[in-house]
Short mmCIF file of C-alpha atoms and ligand atoms in Angstrom, two decimals:
data_model
loop_
_atom_site.label_atom_id
_atom_site.label_comp_id
_atom_site.label_asym_id
_atom_site.label_seq_id
_atom_site.Cartn_x
_atom_site.Cartn_y
_atom_site.Cartn_z
CA UNK F 456 125.02 123.04 78.47
CA UNK F 457 128.33 125.32 77.24
CA UNK F 458 130.75 126.10 80.27
CA UNK F 459 132.30 129.63 80.18
CA UNK F 460 135.64 130.51 81.52
CA UNK F 461 136.32 131.03 85.60
CA UNK F 462 134.94 134.50 86.49
CA UNK F 463 136.63 136.44 89.58
CA UNK F 464 132.88 137.31 90.69
CA UNK F 465 129.83 136.26 89.23
CA UNK F 466 126.72 139.21 89.87
CA UNK F 467 123.94 138.02 89.11
CA UNK F 468 121.56 141.46 88.21
CA UNK F 469 121.94 144.37 86.97
CA UNK F 470 119.86 146.88 88.74
CA UNK F 471 121.80 149.77 91.26
CA UNK F 472 123.09 146.76 93.98
CA UNK F 473 124.88 144.52 91.05
CA UNK F 474 126.26 147.92 89.07
CA UNK F 475 127.85 149.53 92.14
CA UNK F 476 129.50 145.99 93.51
CA UNK F 477 129.75 145.30 89.34
CA UNK F 478 131.91 148.24 88.52
CA UNK F 479 133.29 148.40 91.84
CA UNK F 480 135.19 145.31 91.21
CA UNK F 481 136.00 145.70 88.30
CA UNK F 482 137.67 149.38 89.01
CA UNK F 483 139.98 147.48 91.13
CA UNK F 484 140.95 144.91 88.60
CA UNK F 485 138.39 141.77 89.40
CA UNK F 486 137.19 139.76 86.73
CA UNK F 487 133.20 140.65 86.76
CA UNK F 488 130.51 139.12 84.63
CA UNK F 489 126.68 140.47 85.85
CA UNK F 490 123.91 138.17 84.69
CA UNK F 491 121.05 140.20 84.10
CA UNK F 492 116.96 138.21 83.85
CA UNK F 493 115.89 141.49 81.34
CA UNK F 494 116.81 143.64 78.86
CA UNK F 495 117.36 147.10 79.55
CA UNK F 496 116.28 150.16 79.85
CA UNK F 497 113.33 148.43 81.73
CA UNK F 498 110.77 149.79 83.49
CA UNK F 499 111.35 149.94 87.60
CA UNK F 500 109.81 151.60 90.35
CA UNK F 501 111.56 153.28 92.77
CA UNK F 502 113.02 157.02 91.10
CA UNK F 503 113.50 159.24 94.93
CA UNK F 504 117.08 159.16 95.26
CA UNK F 505 118.80 159.68 98.63
CA UNK F 506 121.66 162.09 99.69
CA UNK F 507 123.92 159.32 101.03
CA UNK F 508 123.44 157.67 98.05
CA UNK F 509 125.81 159.90 96.55
CA UNK F 510 129.35 158.87 97.92
CA UNK F 511 128.83 155.89 95.87
CA UNK F 512 127.36 157.40 93.16
CA UNK F 513 131.02 160.29 93.18
CA UNK F 514 132.87 156.92 93.59
CA UNK F 515 131.86 154.84 90.42
CA UNK F 516 132.12 158.30 88.64
CA UNK F 517 128.35 158.78 87.41
CA UNK F 518 127.35 162.00 89.18
CA UNK F 519 128.70 164.73 86.65
CA UNK F 520 126.23 163.00 83.94
CA UNK F 521 123.49 162.37 85.96
CA UNK F 522 124.15 167.08 86.25
CA UNK F 523 124.10 166.87 82.42
CA UNK F 524 120.89 164.64 82.23
CA UNK F 525 117.80 165.96 82.87
CA UNK F 526 117.31 164.08 85.57
CA UNK F 527 114.89 166.70 88.59
CA UNK F 528 117.74 167.92 91.14
CA UNK F 529 115.97 167.22 94.83
CA UNK F 530 116.73 169.97 97.28
CA UNK F 531 114.34 167.82 100.08
CA UNK F 532 111.11 166.42 100.39
CA UNK F 533 107.35 167.10 101.88
CA UNK F 534 105.31 165.55 104.31
CA UNK F 535 102.02 166.44 104.07
CA UNK F 536 97.96 165.89 105.29
CA UNK F 537 94.99 164.43 102.72
CA UNK F 538 92.80 167.29 104.22
CA UNK F 539 95.63 170.20 103.65
CA UNK F 540 95.71 170.75 106.81
CA UNK F 541 98.91 170.17 108.41
CA UNK F 542 102.18 169.77 105.62
CA UNK F 543 106.96 169.79 107.02
CA UNK F 544 109.36 170.90 104.30
CA UNK F 545 112.75 168.96 104.38
CA UNK F 546 115.63 171.28 102.92
CA UNK F 547 118.91 169.15 102.83
CA UNK F 548 120.80 171.95 102.19
CA UNK F 549 120.19 173.46 105.54
CA UNK F 550 121.54 170.89 108.04
CA UNK F 551 123.41 168.85 105.86
CA UNK F 552 127.14 169.16 104.80
CA UNK F 553 127.52 170.50 100.58
CA UNK F 554 127.50 166.89 99.62
CA UNK F 555 124.33 165.65 100.53
CA UNK F 556 122.62 169.07 100.03
CA UNK F 557 121.23 167.64 97.10
CA UNK F 558 120.75 164.83 94.85
CA UNK F 559 118.01 163.54 92.28
CA UNK F 560 114.70 161.56 90.88
CA UNK F 561 115.03 159.74 88.39
CA UNK F 562 113.45 157.98 85.97
CA UNK F 563 114.94 154.39 86.28
CA UNK F 564 114.70 153.02 83.25
CA UNK F 565 117.62 155.81 82.74
CA UNK F 566 119.39 155.57 85.68
CA UNK F 567 120.09 151.72 86.00
CA UNK F 568 121.11 151.54 82.47
CA UNK F 569 123.62 154.32 83.31
CA UNK F 570 125.10 153.02 85.88
CA UNK F 571 125.14 149.51 84.29
CA UNK F 572 127.16 151.24 81.35
CA UNK F 573 129.15 152.64 83.86
CA UNK F 574 130.04 149.59 85.31
CA UNK F 575 130.84 148.44 81.96
CA UNK F 576 133.38 150.88 80.68
CA UNK F 577 134.71 149.80 84.06
CA UNK F 578 135.77 146.74 82.87
CA UNK F 579 133.04 144.51 84.35
CA UNK F 580 131.44 142.21 81.35
CA UNK F 581 127.61 141.23 80.99
CA UNK F 582 125.01 139.74 78.82
CA UNK F 583 121.53 140.29 79.26
CA UNK F 584 118.18 138.47 78.36
CA UNK F 585 120.50 136.02 81.17
CA UNK F 586 118.15 134.46 83.88
CA UNK F 587 119.95 132.78 86.95
CA UNK F 588 117.92 129.59 87.77
CA UNK F 589 120.65 128.68 90.04
CA UNK F 590 123.64 128.36 91.58
CA UNK F 591 126.06 126.11 93.16
CA UNK F 592 128.61 126.68 96.16
CA UNK F 593 131.80 124.95 95.97
CA UNK F 594 134.49 124.76 99.23
CA UNK F 595 136.83 126.89 96.57
CA UNK F 596 134.28 128.28 94.23
CA UNK F 597 130.83 128.98 92.78
CA UNK F 598 128.72 127.74 89.75
CA UNK F 599 126.21 128.91 88.10
CA UNK F 600 123.96 128.20 85.58
CA UNK F 601 121.88 129.99 83.64
CA UNK F 602 119.65 130.41 80.65
CA UNK F 603 120.23 132.64 77.68
CA UNK F 604 119.10 132.41 74.07
CA UNK F 605 116.60 129.64 75.39
CA UNK F 606 120.24 127.83 76.05
CA UNK F 607 121.49 126.81 79.37
CA UNK F 608 125.37 127.95 79.72
CA UNK F 609 127.03 127.68 83.22
CA UNK F 610 129.79 129.67 84.42
CA UNK F 611 132.26 129.84 87.20
CA UNK F 612 133.80 132.46 89.91
CA UNK F 613 135.33 132.59 92.74
CA UNK F 614 132.35 134.60 94.50
CA UNK F 615 128.93 135.41 93.90
CA UNK F 616 127.09 138.54 94.75
CA UNK F 617 123.38 138.07 94.43
CA UNK F 618 121.38 141.61 93.74
CA UNK F 619 118.97 139.99 92.39
CA UNK F 620 116.77 142.53 93.65
CA UNK F 621 113.62 141.06 95.99
CA UNK F 622 113.51 137.33 94.34
CA UNK F 623 116.46 136.57 95.85
CA UNK F 624 118.03 133.62 93.56
CA UNK F 625 120.97 132.88 96.72
CA UNK F 626 118.20 133.00 99.74
CA UNK F 627 116.14 130.51 97.59
CA UNK F 628 118.92 128.30 97.02
CA UNK F 629 120.10 128.50 100.03
CA UNK F 630 116.69 128.35 101.66
CA UNK F 631 118.11 131.14 103.59
CA UNK F 632 115.85 132.57 106.25
CA UNK F 633 114.93 135.61 106.37
CA UNK F 634 111.78 137.83 108.19
CA UNK F 635 108.79 140.32 108.17
CA UNK F 636 110.12 142.70 110.86
CA UNK F 637 106.56 142.39 111.80
CA UNK F 638 105.57 144.75 109.22
CA UNK F 639 101.83 144.38 108.35
CA UNK F 640 101.29 143.51 104.66
CA UNK F 641 100.79 146.29 102.05
CA UNK F 642 99.76 147.05 97.93
CA UNK F 643 101.33 149.98 96.09
CA UNK F 644 99.80 151.04 93.01
CA UNK F 645 101.64 153.69 90.37
CA UNK F 646 101.93 155.61 87.48
CA UNK F 647 102.76 158.73 85.44
CA UNK F 648 101.26 161.14 85.20
CA UNK F 649 101.46 164.92 82.81
CA UNK F 650 100.06 167.55 84.43
CA UNK F 651 100.48 167.09 88.17
CA UNK F 652 100.41 170.85 90.16
CA UNK F 653 104.22 170.95 90.88
CA UNK F 654 105.91 173.26 94.22
CA UNK F 655 107.10 176.85 93.18
CA UNK F 656 110.62 177.70 93.40
CA UNK F 657 113.53 175.34 94.88
CA UNK F 658 110.76 172.82 96.18
CA UNK F 659 109.73 171.49 92.84
CA UNK F 660 111.64 168.88 92.28
CA UNK F 661 110.93 167.64 96.64
CA UNK F 662 109.22 164.42 96.42
CA UNK F 663 105.73 165.61 98.16
CA UNK F 664 103.98 162.26 100.59
CA UNK F 665 100.80 162.63 100.85
CA UNK F 666 99.32 161.44 104.57
CA UNK F 667 96.14 159.55 104.62
CA UNK F 668 94.66 157.75 107.80
CA UNK F 669 95.38 154.22 106.76
CA UNK F 670 98.20 154.92 103.80
CA UNK F 671 99.80 157.48 101.72
CA UNK F 672 100.88 158.48 98.16
CA UNK F 673 103.65 159.38 97.12
CA UNK F 674 104.20 162.52 94.38
CA UNK F 675 107.30 162.31 92.56
CA UNK F 676 108.56 164.92 89.99
CA UNK F 677 110.49 163.20 86.99
CA UNK F 678 111.47 166.14 84.85
CA UNK F 679 109.85 169.34 84.09
CA UNK F 680 107.00 166.95 82.79
CA UNK F 681 106.48 163.56 83.79
CA UNK F 682 105.37 163.00 87.61
CA UNK F 683 105.48 159.17 89.77
CA UNK F 684 102.77 159.42 92.23
CA UNK F 685 101.90 155.77 93.91
CA UNK F 686 99.70 154.82 96.84
CA UNK F 687 100.21 153.00 99.16
CA UNK F 688 98.25 151.40 102.14
CA UNK F 689 97.64 148.03 104.24
CA UNK F 690 96.32 145.32 101.82
CA UNK F 691 94.04 143.98 104.29
CA UNK F 692 91.90 147.84 103.79
CA UNK F 693 92.51 147.45 99.95
CA UNK F 694 90.82 143.90 100.29
CA UNK F 695 88.03 145.41 102.18
CA UNK F 696 86.72 147.70 99.92
CA UNK F 697 86.47 145.34 96.99
CA UNK F 698 87.83 147.44 94.24
CA UNK F 699 90.56 147.17 92.08
CA UNK F 700 94.44 148.97 92.25
CA UNK F 701 92.80 151.27 89.82
CA UNK F 702 89.76 152.21 90.89
CA UNK F 703 91.46 151.96 94.84
CA UNK F 704 93.84 154.96 93.60
CA UNK F 705 91.19 156.88 91.65
CA UNK F 706 88.86 157.51 94.83
CA UNK F 707 91.65 157.60 97.72
CA UNK F 708 92.49 160.10 95.27
CA UNK F 709 88.99 161.61 95.04
CA UNK F 710 88.34 161.55 98.95
CA UNK F 711 91.46 164.03 100.04
CA UNK F 712 91.47 167.08 99.10
CA UNK F 713 95.47 167.60 98.97
CA UNK F 714 95.47 164.78 96.50
CA UNK F 715 91.89 166.74 94.84
CA UNK F 716 94.17 169.12 94.36
CA UNK F 717 97.65 168.09 92.84
CA UNK F 718 95.36 165.85 90.66
CA UNK F 719 93.43 168.03 88.60
CA UNK F 720 94.59 168.05 85.83
CA UNK F 721 96.59 165.11 85.86
CA UNK F 722 97.11 162.74 83.05
CA UNK F 723 98.16 158.92 82.94
CA UNK F 724 100.61 158.78 80.22
CA UNK F 725 101.32 154.99 81.73
CA UNK F 726 100.11 151.92 82.01
CA UNK F 727 99.02 151.70 85.74
CA UNK F 728 101.75 149.00 87.90
CA UNK F 729 101.11 147.50 90.96
CA UNK F 730 103.14 146.10 93.80
CA UNK F 731 102.98 143.37 96.41
CA UNK F 732 103.82 142.57 100.30
CA UNK F 733 107.20 143.30 100.14
CA UNK F 734 108.86 144.04 103.76
CA UNK F 735 111.47 140.77 104.46
CA UNK F 736 114.98 140.82 105.74
CA UNK F 737 117.11 138.35 105.75
CA UNK F 738 118.67 136.45 108.74
CA UNK F 739 122.04 136.62 107.35
CA UNK F 740 123.58 138.00 104.31
CA UNK F 741 127.21 136.57 103.56
CA UNK F 742 128.46 133.41 103.30
CA UNK F 743 131.84 131.90 102.97
CA UNK F 744 131.34 132.74 98.49
CA UNK F 745 128.78 135.04 98.75
CA UNK F 746 126.77 138.33 98.92
CA UNK F 747 123.52 139.24 99.49
CA UNK F 748 123.51 143.01 97.74
CA UNK F 749 120.34 145.39 97.77
CA UNK F 750 117.03 144.11 98.12
CA UNK F 751 118.14 140.91 97.67
CA UNK F 752 119.41 140.71 101.53
CA UNK F 753 116.38 142.42 101.78
CA UNK F 754 113.29 145.05 101.41
CA UNK F 755 111.74 147.23 103.48
CA UNK F 756 108.49 149.61 102.96
CA UNK F 757 109.34 152.14 101.13
CA UNK F 758 108.75 155.03 103.15
CA UNK F 759 111.27 157.40 102.58
CA UNK F 760 113.00 156.69 99.50
CA UNK F 761 115.68 154.25 101.51
CA UNK F 762 116.27 151.25 98.29
CA UNK F 763 118.22 152.51 96.26
CA UNK F 764 120.13 154.01 98.94
CA UNK F 765 120.93 150.48 100.41
CA UNK F 766 120.93 148.98 97.41
CA UNK F 767 124.41 151.33 96.44
CA UNK F 768 125.60 151.07 100.37
CA UNK F 769 125.27 147.60 100.22
CA UNK F 770 126.64 147.05 96.67
CA UNK F 771 130.08 149.04 97.91
CA UNK F 772 130.49 147.24 100.59
CA UNK F 773 129.80 143.49 99.45
CA UNK F 774 132.73 145.00 96.92
CA UNK F 775 134.74 145.74 99.44
CA UNK F 776 134.79 142.41 101.09
CA UNK F 777 135.20 140.29 97.91
CA UNK F 778 137.74 142.86 97.29
CA UNK F 779 139.70 141.78 100.28
CA UNK F 780 139.41 137.91 100.32
CA UNK F 781 140.23 137.85 97.16
CA UNK F 782 144.17 139.31 98.14
CA UNK F 783 144.37 135.31 98.99
CA UNK F 784 141.75 133.60 97.24
CA UNK F 785 140.47 133.02 100.29
CA UNK F 786 136.43 132.27 101.26
CA UNK F 787 134.57 135.10 103.68
CA UNK F 788 136.03 134.56 107.20
CA UNK F 789 132.67 133.94 109.60
CA UNK F 790 133.56 137.39 110.94
CA UNK F 791 133.85 139.08 107.06
CA UNK F 792 129.83 137.44 107.19
CA UNK F 793 128.44 138.07 110.03
CA UNK F 794 129.99 142.01 109.64
CA UNK F 795 128.23 142.40 106.31
CA UNK F 796 125.26 140.38 107.55
CA UNK F 797 125.29 143.34 110.17
CA UNK F 798 126.52 146.62 108.99
CA UNK F 799 123.21 145.53 106.32
CA UNK F 800 121.43 145.12 109.32
CA UNK F 801 122.49 148.19 110.56
CA UNK F 802 121.85 151.07 107.60
CA UNK F 803 118.32 148.94 107.77
CA UNK F 804 117.29 148.89 111.45
CA UNK F 805 117.49 152.88 111.35
CA UNK F 806 114.75 153.11 108.37
CA UNK F 807 112.44 150.42 110.03
CA UNK F 808 112.23 153.01 113.41
CA UNK F 809 112.52 155.40 111.00
CA UNK F 810 109.36 153.52 109.13
CA UNK F 811 107.34 153.07 112.50
CA UNK F 812 107.44 156.22 114.06
CA UNK F 813 105.74 157.63 110.66
CA UNK F 814 102.38 154.70 111.02
CA UNK F 815 102.45 156.07 114.58
CA UNK F 816 100.08 158.85 114.43
CA UNK F 817 101.34 159.85 118.12
CA UNK F 818 105.06 160.18 116.67
CA UNK F 819 103.98 161.16 113.60
CA UNK F 820 103.15 164.30 115.35
CA UNK F 821 106.52 164.66 116.57
CA UNK F 822 107.48 164.10 113.02
CA UNK F 823 105.78 166.64 111.46
CA UNK F 824 106.68 169.27 114.44
CA UNK F 825 110.23 168.84 115.35
CA UNK F 826 110.30 170.66 118.70
CA UNK F 827 113.80 173.33 117.39
CA UNK F 828 115.19 172.98 120.38
CA UNK F 829 119.06 170.64 120.39
CA UNK F 830 118.46 170.58 116.91
CA UNK F 831 115.82 167.67 117.04
CA UNK F 832 115.27 168.80 113.01
CA UNK F 833 118.80 168.90 111.93
CA UNK F 834 118.87 165.61 113.35
CA UNK F 835 116.12 164.59 111.42
CA UNK F 836 116.61 165.48 108.13
CA UNK F 837 119.86 164.00 108.37
CA UNK F 838 117.32 160.36 109.33
CA UNK F 839 115.28 161.45 106.04
CA UNK F 840 118.34 162.37 103.99
CA UNK F 841 119.11 158.86 105.19
CA UNK F 842 121.99 159.19 107.23
CA UNK F 843 122.50 155.69 108.88
CA UNK F 844 126.19 156.27 110.55
CA UNK F 845 125.62 159.00 113.77
CA UNK F 846 128.31 160.27 114.93
CA UNK F 847 128.37 160.56 118.58
CA UNK F 848 126.33 164.27 118.96
CA UNK F 849 123.55 162.74 116.07
CA UNK F 850 123.13 159.80 118.00
CA UNK F 851 121.99 161.18 121.17
CA UNK F 852 120.19 163.60 119.29
CA UNK F 853 118.48 160.60 117.07
CA UNK F 854 117.39 159.18 120.78
CA UNK F 855 115.96 161.93 122.46
CA UNK F 856 113.28 162.17 118.63
CA UNK F 857 113.09 159.04 118.75
CA UNK F 858 111.63 159.36 122.46
CA UNK F 859 109.22 161.77 122.25
CA UNK F 860 107.66 159.95 119.67
CA UNK F 861 107.33 157.87 121.94
CA UNK F 862 105.96 160.27 124.75
CA UNK F 863 103.64 161.72 122.53
CA UNK F 864 101.36 158.96 122.79
CA UNK F 865 101.01 159.69 126.93
CA UNK F 866 101.65 163.48 126.64
CA UNK F 867 100.97 165.88 123.92
CA UNK F 868 104.59 168.07 123.47
CA UNK F 869 103.53 168.49 119.29
CA UNK F 870 99.91 169.90 118.13
CA UNK F 871 98.00 167.05 117.52
CA UNK F 872 96.79 166.65 113.95
CA UNK F 873 93.26 165.35 112.10
CA UNK F 874 93.10 163.47 109.54
CA UNK F 875 89.05 164.29 108.78
CA UNK F 876 88.06 163.94 104.80
CA UNK F 877 86.85 167.83 103.57
CA UNK F 878 85.10 166.31 100.81
CA UNK F 879 81.77 165.81 100.88
CA UNK F 880 81.22 162.37 98.46
CA UNK F 881 78.58 163.95 96.16
CA UNK F 882 82.66 166.16 94.71
CA UNK F 883 83.75 162.38 93.74
CA UNK F 884 85.05 163.61 90.04
CA UNK F 885 85.57 161.04 86.63
CA UNK F 886 88.48 159.06 87.00
CA UNK F 887 91.78 159.60 85.13
P1 FAD A 555 116.72 145.93 91.30
O1 FAD A 555 116.84 146.68 91.08
O2 FAD A 555 114.64 144.86 91.85
O3 FAD A 555 117.60 144.42 90.26
C1 FAD A 555 117.09 143.72 90.31
C2 FAD A 555 118.09 143.13 89.34
O4 FAD A 555 117.67 141.38 88.83
C3 FAD A 555 116.99 143.38 87.84
O5 FAD A 555 117.62 143.94 86.95
C4 FAD A 555 116.31 142.06 88.34
O6 FAD A 555 115.78 141.92 85.91
C5 FAD A 555 117.69 140.77 87.84
N1 FAD A 555 117.50 139.74 88.46
C6 FAD A 555 115.75 139.30 88.95
N2 FAD A 555 116.21 138.28 88.71
C7 FAD A 555 117.60 137.63 87.75
C8 FAD A 555 117.96 136.23 87.57
N3 FAD A 555 117.33 135.24 87.90
N4 FAD A 555 118.83 136.14 87.15
C9 FAD A 555 119.29 136.91 86.63
N5 FAD A 555 118.82 138.62 86.95
C10 FAD A 555 117.68 139.16 87.21
N6 FAD A 555 113.78 152.47 95.73
C11 FAD A 555 114.24 154.56 96.63
O7 FAD A 555 114.90 154.22 96.66
N7 FAD A 555 113.19 155.54 95.97
C12 FAD A 555 111.66 155.04 95.86
O8 FAD A 555 110.82 156.68 95.55
C13 FAD A 555 111.86 154.02 95.70
N8 FAD A 555 110.22 153.52 95.71
C14 FAD A 555 109.74 152.56 95.60
C15 FAD A 555 108.16 152.61 95.54
C16 FAD A 555 107.40 150.46 95.77
C17 FAD A 555 106.14 150.66 95.48
C18 FAD A 555 108.32 149.81 96.21
C19 FAD A 555 108.33 147.99 95.70
C20 FAD A 555 110.32 150.16 96.58
C21 FAD A 555 110.29 151.41 95.72
N9 FAD A 555 112.19 151.25 96.99
C22 FAD A 555 111.94 153.08 96.27
C23 FAD A 555 113.19 150.17 96.27
C24 FAD A 555 113.33 150.19 95.04
O9 FAD A 555 112.73 149.63 94.07
C25 FAD A 555 114.74 148.74 95.52
O10 FAD A 555 114.76 148.62 96.71
C26 FAD A 555 115.96 149.01 94.32
O11 FAD A 555 115.58 149.05 93.30
C27 FAD A 555 116.73 147.84 94.40
O12 FAD A 555 117.38 147.98 93.57
P2 FAD A 555 118.66 146.40 93.50
O13 FAD A 555 119.33 145.93 92.68
O14 FAD A 555 118.42 145.21 94.32
O15 FAD A 555 116.92 145.25 93.17
#
């Protein structure tokens, strides 16, 4: 086994969480090594960004690159019923400060490469095709064993940021406790298409979420031609259908008027991918010499596109936490670990409540028709844009929104929505 030199921080994984933390640590003069299992560019799911991740992109210095490349501008989000009987469009610019008025839809292969290159240009070293196998924690350091070009290597550092995504190398190695937050298991099937129907005007870059009785579709315009389309449904419903993921995708498109309309000329240009069973959160996200960032710390249902924003912001928080301890080369204190974990939980809790709201048909009726009183639509737009740090005035309006969502079950505050399909089975079309 070959042992390399001592680093300040080793970052496991070169996705958004890893690149954000490595870039910001390097910017402050740390010697950082990123170990990445794959070779970039590589396909990854998670293509719709949220405006409240913009600050980190600015801090890393890639905002202008994103603007000058062919990424689609995202000015909002829309939610539509599968039978086309109801819809609601959000515009970030209407209710949010200028810096959050837009963000981007991104093909992750290009976006992640841009982020990783940026981290390296800020001074981080990186190794691709380097799979971390084991992490050993000592009082004053961390030893990481990784496989690279069929040889086992060991690297040492004072701190380790685990940004290895849902595989969570450190989480597994320390056998950290995790919770599924009481969320049912789900499965997603998705691909890229050409010739999917686009919205007119400025809404061309909106993400479209099509809500169907037991799940939802996303349609994310990635560039002038390409659209990412995916179906998310409960794992139990999927299994009960006795169909392959592709068959289930095709059948669901054919039985919902809105999807049939948007996909009528669609041509599939990539294979179908599937992801299953993905909600979890570790009870602890930091220890004396380690932190978990992004999906490695926890991941919840992607309905509100929170993943990359949480990865970028937790990656930044991990960097700040390491920097504070590194001044005296000391382990993170109990209090620092607790604060980091609490911040991660606070951020993901907001999405957790939104997700529960989305899957509750009564609450969703309030979301689709938020009362104009008390500037509730502005509060809901903040939530959809990923704002998780509430001012006092936003805090109580968000509380009222969730209260109305609960009351809707007993008192009809917003009009009720029907999910009944309008398509007779005789009109089923051939698949893609
Ligand atoms: P990742 O992006 O997963 O990066 C982890 C990196 O670590 C990878 O490059 C991997 O190769 C590397 N790695 C893993 N193991 C090792 C190892 N042992 N050694 C070295 N390297 C390793 N998010 C959004 O923001 N918007 C969306 O629209 C969205 N849609 C989604 C749809 C679905 C169906 C799913 C499942 C997720 C979606 N997400 C979305 C979530 C998003 O994909 C993730 O939250 C995001 O990629 C997390 O970034 P990360 O950096 O934490 O992890």
